């Protein structure tokens, strides 16, 4: 059943306002129809089913993951009722993408720790970069990239993959230096 516009709330956010009660009701209906869990993170398929339930046009994953959608909640006065519902579903898809990327990064970390317990050699680093479609950085830049990765890991959800891989190469450089010192 298509959504109909309703009057905006009369004041700032108030969960008892009819506008917001209807937003939450419609979103709950869409999430139930999608088969999504209660966490508010939607897979692509769940997002598309939720949009189909409300006869909304789904946004692309790129749009859902954009800072404009993922990092901001929609609502009046900038957005109408239909826009609010549509953007809030897209917001949940954006966070679903983030959860997926976090899981992929976690699996990649486990794989790197298994394959490269002492870090990566230059050859391994270049091969991993080629496999991931990344431009390898010169070893002179690796230390700074690894430091940036470690600093960002503390405050960001998902630091850049280039920095993540460079951190493993930095470990390899340090391991190579220690091995060279021991052999002398």
mmCIF file of C-alpha atoms in Angstrom:
data_model
loop_
_atom_site.group_PDB
_atom_site.id
_atom_site.type_symbol
_atom_site.label_atom_id
_atom_site.label_comp_id
_atom_site.label_asym_id
_atom_site.label_seq_id
_atom_site.Cartn_x
_atom_site.Cartn_y
_atom_site.Cartn_z
ATOM 1 C CA UNK A 1 0.000 0.000 0.000
ATOM 2 C CA UNK A 2 1.587 3.320 -1.056
ATOM 3 C CA UNK A 3 2.382 5.866 1.604
ATOM 4 C CA UNK A 4 0.317 9.013 1.840
ATOM 5 C CA UNK A 5 1.719 12.306 3.029
ATOM 6 C CA UNK A 6 0.595 13.380 6.473
ATOM 7 C CA UNK A 7 0.955 16.779 8.162
ATOM 8 C CA UNK A 8 4.374 17.425 9.724
ATOM 9 C CA UNK A 9 4.713 17.601 13.483
ATOM 10 C CA UNK A 10 3.798 20.846 15.143
ATOM 11 C CA UNK A 11 7.011 21.177 17.137
ATOM 12 C CA UNK A 12 10.386 19.589 17.683
ATOM 13 C CA UNK A 13 10.695 15.812 17.888
ATOM 14 C CA UNK A 14 8.055 14.370 20.162
ATOM 15 C CA UNK A 15 7.486 10.587 20.031
ATOM 16 C CA UNK A 16 3.822 11.159 20.923
ATOM 17 C CA UNK A 17 3.212 13.402 17.924
ATOM 18 C CA UNK A 18 0.974 11.659 15.310
ATOM 19 C CA UNK A 19 3.610 12.267 12.616
ATOM 20 C CA UNK A 20 6.299 10.337 14.480
ATOM 21 C CA UNK A 21 3.908 7.614 15.664
ATOM 22 C CA UNK A 22 2.999 7.018 12.038
ATOM 23 C CA UNK A 23 6.681 7.024 10.973
ATOM 24 C CA UNK A 24 7.505 4.365 13.580
ATOM 25 C CA UNK A 25 4.417 2.337 12.691
ATOM 26 C CA UNK A 26 5.216 2.345 8.967
ATOM 27 C CA UNK A 27 8.883 1.503 9.588
ATOM 28 C CA UNK A 28 7.873 -1.387 11.863
ATOM 29 C CA UNK A 29 5.511 -2.708 9.174
ATOM 30 C CA UNK A 30 8.265 -2.468 6.555
ATOM 31 C CA UNK A 31 10.801 -4.239 8.774
ATOM 32 C CA UNK A 32 8.375 -7.056 9.517
ATOM 33 C CA UNK A 33 7.642 -7.455 5.800
ATOM 34 C CA UNK A 34 11.372 -7.485 5.055
ATOM 35 C CA UNK A 35 12.087 -10.288 7.512
ATOM 36 C CA UNK A 36 14.763 -8.160 9.174
ATOM 37 C CA UNK A 37 15.725 -8.563 12.783
ATOM 38 C CA UNK A 38 15.169 -5.882 15.396
ATOM 39 C CA UNK A 39 18.689 -4.407 15.149
ATOM 40 C CA UNK A 40 17.882 -1.827 12.471
ATOM 41 C CA UNK A 41 20.558 -3.146 10.084
ATOM 42 C CA UNK A 42 19.220 -4.197 6.702
ATOM 43 C CA UNK A 43 20.755 -6.448 4.082
ATOM 44 C CA UNK A 44 20.185 -5.424 0.469
ATOM 45 C CA UNK A 45 17.417 -8.002 0.098
ATOM 46 C CA UNK A 46 15.701 -6.919 3.337
ATOM 47 C CA UNK A 47 15.938 -3.270 2.307
ATOM 48 C CA UNK A 48 14.397 -3.979 -1.090
ATOM 49 C CA UNK A 49 11.551 -6.017 0.493
ATOM 50 C CA UNK A 50 10.891 -3.178 2.970
ATOM 51 C CA UNK A 51 10.776 -0.653 0.128
ATOM 52 C CA UNK A 52 8.498 -2.929 -1.908
ATOM 53 C CA UNK A 53 6.109 -3.218 1.054
ATOM 54 C CA UNK A 54 5.791 0.578 1.110
ATOM 55 C CA UNK A 55 6.003 1.015 -2.682
ATOM 56 C CA UNK A 56 9.162 3.104 -2.345
ATOM 57 C CA UNK A 57 11.993 3.161 -4.856
ATOM 58 C CA UNK A 58 15.100 1.713 -3.164
ATOM 59 C CA UNK A 59 18.260 3.782 -3.240
ATOM 60 C CA UNK A 60 21.523 2.251 -4.419
ATOM 61 C CA UNK A 61 23.934 0.926 -1.816
ATOM 62 C CA UNK A 62 26.252 3.804 -2.707
ATOM 63 C CA UNK A 63 23.503 6.290 -1.852
ATOM 64 C CA UNK A 64 22.544 4.423 1.347
ATOM 65 C CA UNK A 65 26.187 4.411 2.492
ATOM 66 C CA UNK A 66 26.749 8.081 1.698
ATOM 67 C CA UNK A 67 27.363 10.344 4.710
ATOM 68 C CA UNK A 68 24.219 12.283 3.818
ATOM 69 C CA UNK A 69 22.108 9.174 4.506
ATOM 70 C CA UNK A 70 24.186 6.938 6.805
ATOM 71 C CA UNK A 71 25.318 9.644 9.213
ATOM 72 C CA UNK A 72 22.106 11.677 9.434
ATOM 73 C CA UNK A 73 18.561 10.855 10.429
ATOM 74 C CA UNK A 74 15.790 12.308 8.301
ATOM 75 C CA UNK A 75 12.820 14.255 9.495
ATOM 76 C CA UNK A 76 10.935 17.523 9.260
ATOM 77 C CA UNK A 77 11.290 20.289 8.358
ATOM 78 C CA UNK A 78 13.804 19.191 5.686
ATOM 79 C CA UNK A 79 11.876 16.051 4.730
ATOM 80 C CA UNK A 80 8.250 15.167 4.176
ATOM 81 C CA UNK A 81 6.661 12.063 5.695
ATOM 82 C CA UNK A 82 7.450 9.845 2.685
ATOM 83 C CA UNK A 83 11.006 11.211 2.454
ATOM 84 C CA UNK A 84 11.493 10.641 6.188
ATOM 85 C CA UNK A 85 10.406 7.006 5.943
ATOM 86 C CA UNK A 86 12.436 6.409 2.764
ATOM 87 C CA UNK A 87 15.600 7.983 4.169
ATOM 88 C CA UNK A 88 15.287 6.170 7.501
ATOM 89 C CA UNK A 89 15.054 2.827 5.699
ATOM 90 C CA UNK A 90 18.078 3.838 3.597
ATOM 91 C CA UNK A 91 19.842 4.827 6.843
ATOM 92 C CA UNK A 92 19.265 1.302 8.194
ATOM 93 C CA UNK A 93 20.640 -0.118 4.934
ATOM 94 C CA UNK A 94 23.714 2.129 5.277
ATOM 95 C CA UNK A 95 24.383 0.691 8.717
ATOM 96 C CA UNK A 96 23.757 -2.797 7.321
ATOM 97 C CA UNK A 97 26.512 -2.131 4.785
ATOM 98 C CA UNK A 98 28.794 -0.965 7.614
ATOM 99 C CA UNK A 99 28.109 -4.171 9.549
ATOM 100 C CA UNK A 100 28.891 -6.222 6.442
ATOM 101 C CA UNK A 101 32.144 -4.331 5.844
ATOM 102 C CA UNK A 102 33.141 -4.766 9.499
ATOM 103 C CA UNK A 103 32.569 -8.518 9.215
ATOM 104 C CA UNK A 104 34.578 -8.696 5.991
ATOM 105 C CA UNK A 105 37.417 -6.718 7.602
ATOM 106 C CA UNK A 106 37.329 -9.005 10.649
ATOM 107 C CA UNK A 107 37.597 -12.071 8.403
ATOM 108 C CA UNK A 108 40.414 -10.435 6.433
ATOM 109 C CA UNK A 109 42.257 -9.663 9.685
ATOM 110 C CA UNK A 110 41.945 -13.314 10.769
ATOM 111 C CA UNK A 111 43.154 -14.457 7.357
ATOM 112 C CA UNK A 112 46.141 -12.060 7.470
ATOM 113 C CA UNK A 113 47.023 -13.128 11.006
ATOM 114 C CA UNK A 114 46.943 -16.756 9.870
ATOM 115 C CA UNK A 115 48.864 -16.229 6.605
ATOM 116 C CA UNK A 116 51.244 -13.488 7.752
ATOM 117 C CA UNK A 117 51.764 -13.874 11.521
ATOM 118 C CA UNK A 118 54.950 -11.751 11.422
ATOM 119 C CA UNK A 119 53.668 -9.273 8.862
ATOM 120 C CA UNK A 120 54.095 -9.231 5.073
ATOM 121 C CA UNK A 121 57.217 -9.260 2.964
ATOM 122 C CA UNK A 122 57.346 -6.680 0.178
ATOM 123 C CA UNK A 123 56.416 -9.362 -2.361
ATOM 124 C CA UNK A 124 53.463 -10.554 -0.255
ATOM 125 C CA UNK A 125 52.327 -6.973 0.278
ATOM 126 C CA UNK A 126 52.397 -6.246 -3.448
ATOM 127 C CA UNK A 127 50.476 -9.448 -4.201
ATOM 128 C CA UNK A 128 47.803 -8.661 -1.589
ATOM 129 C CA UNK A 129 47.493 -5.140 -2.996
ATOM 130 C CA UNK A 130 47.078 -6.557 -6.504
ATOM 131 C CA UNK A 131 44.442 -9.025 -5.258
ATOM 132 C CA UNK A 132 42.521 -6.225 -3.516
ATOM 133 C CA UNK A 133 42.918 -3.740 -6.383
ATOM 134 C CA UNK A 134 45.073 -1.387 -4.308
ATOM 135 C CA UNK A 135 48.112 0.656 -5.300
ATOM 136 C CA UNK A 136 51.077 -0.514 -3.174
ATOM 137 C CA UNK A 137 52.814 2.237 -1.255
ATOM 138 C CA UNK A 138 56.603 2.564 -1.138
ATOM 139 C CA UNK A 139 58.170 1.132 2.010
ATOM 140 C CA UNK A 140 59.244 4.667 2.997
ATOM 141 C CA UNK A 141 55.540 5.574 3.409
ATOM 142 C CA UNK A 142 54.457 2.396 5.190
ATOM 143 C CA UNK A 143 55.415 3.457 8.718
ATOM 144 C CA UNK A 144 53.338 6.657 8.518
ATOM 145 C CA UNK A 145 50.406 4.769 6.970
ATOM 146 C CA UNK A 146 50.537 2.128 9.707
ATOM 147 C CA UNK A 147 50.589 4.837 12.375
ATOM 148 C CA UNK A 148 47.613 6.531 10.731
ATOM 149 C CA UNK A 149 45.781 3.200 10.613
ATOM 150 C CA UNK A 150 46.373 2.538 14.313
ATOM 151 C CA UNK A 151 45.236 6.058 15.253
ATOM 152 C CA UNK A 152 42.120 5.820 13.105
ATOM 153 C CA UNK A 153 41.314 2.329 14.359
ATOM 154 C CA UNK A 154 40.806 3.899 17.778
ATOM 155 C CA UNK A 155 38.211 6.419 16.581
ATOM 156 C CA UNK A 156 36.734 5.175 13.280
ATOM 157 C CA UNK A 157 34.488 2.273 12.538
ATOM 158 C CA UNK A 158 36.411 1.141 9.501
ATOM 159 C CA UNK A 159 39.757 2.741 8.572
ATOM 160 C CA UNK A 160 40.770 2.710 4.914
ATOM 161 C CA UNK A 161 41.768 -0.713 3.524
ATOM 162 C CA UNK A 162 45.055 0.726 2.168
ATOM 163 C CA UNK A 163 46.052 1.673 5.711
ATOM 164 C CA UNK A 164 44.930 -1.711 7.021
ATOM 165 C CA UNK A 165 47.176 -3.585 4.559
ATOM 166 C CA UNK A 166 50.052 -1.142 5.111
ATOM 167 C CA UNK A 167 49.890 -1.922 8.822
ATOM 168 C CA UNK A 168 50.560 -5.608 8.055
ATOM 169 C CA UNK A 169 53.467 -4.611 5.787
ATOM 170 C CA UNK A 170 54.877 -2.410 8.570
ATOM 171 C CA UNK A 171 54.884 -5.452 10.836
ATOM 172 C CA UNK A 172 56.811 -7.299 8.126
ATOM 173 C CA UNK A 173 59.383 -4.514 7.820
ATOM 174 C CA UNK A 174 59.976 -4.564 11.573
ATOM 175 C CA UNK A 175 60.221 -8.364 11.539
ATOM 176 C CA UNK A 176 62.733 -8.231 8.662
ATOM 177 C CA UNK A 177 64.856 -5.693 10.547
ATOM 178 C CA UNK A 178 64.854 -7.839 13.694
ATOM 179 C CA UNK A 179 65.777 -10.939 11.681
ATOM 180 C CA UNK A 180 68.595 -9.027 9.995
ATOM 181 C CA UNK A 181 69.919 -7.818 13.358
ATOM 182 C CA UNK A 182 69.889 -11.325 14.825
ATOM 183 C CA UNK A 183 71.758 -12.787 11.877
ATOM 184 C CA UNK A 184 74.607 -10.249 12.124
#
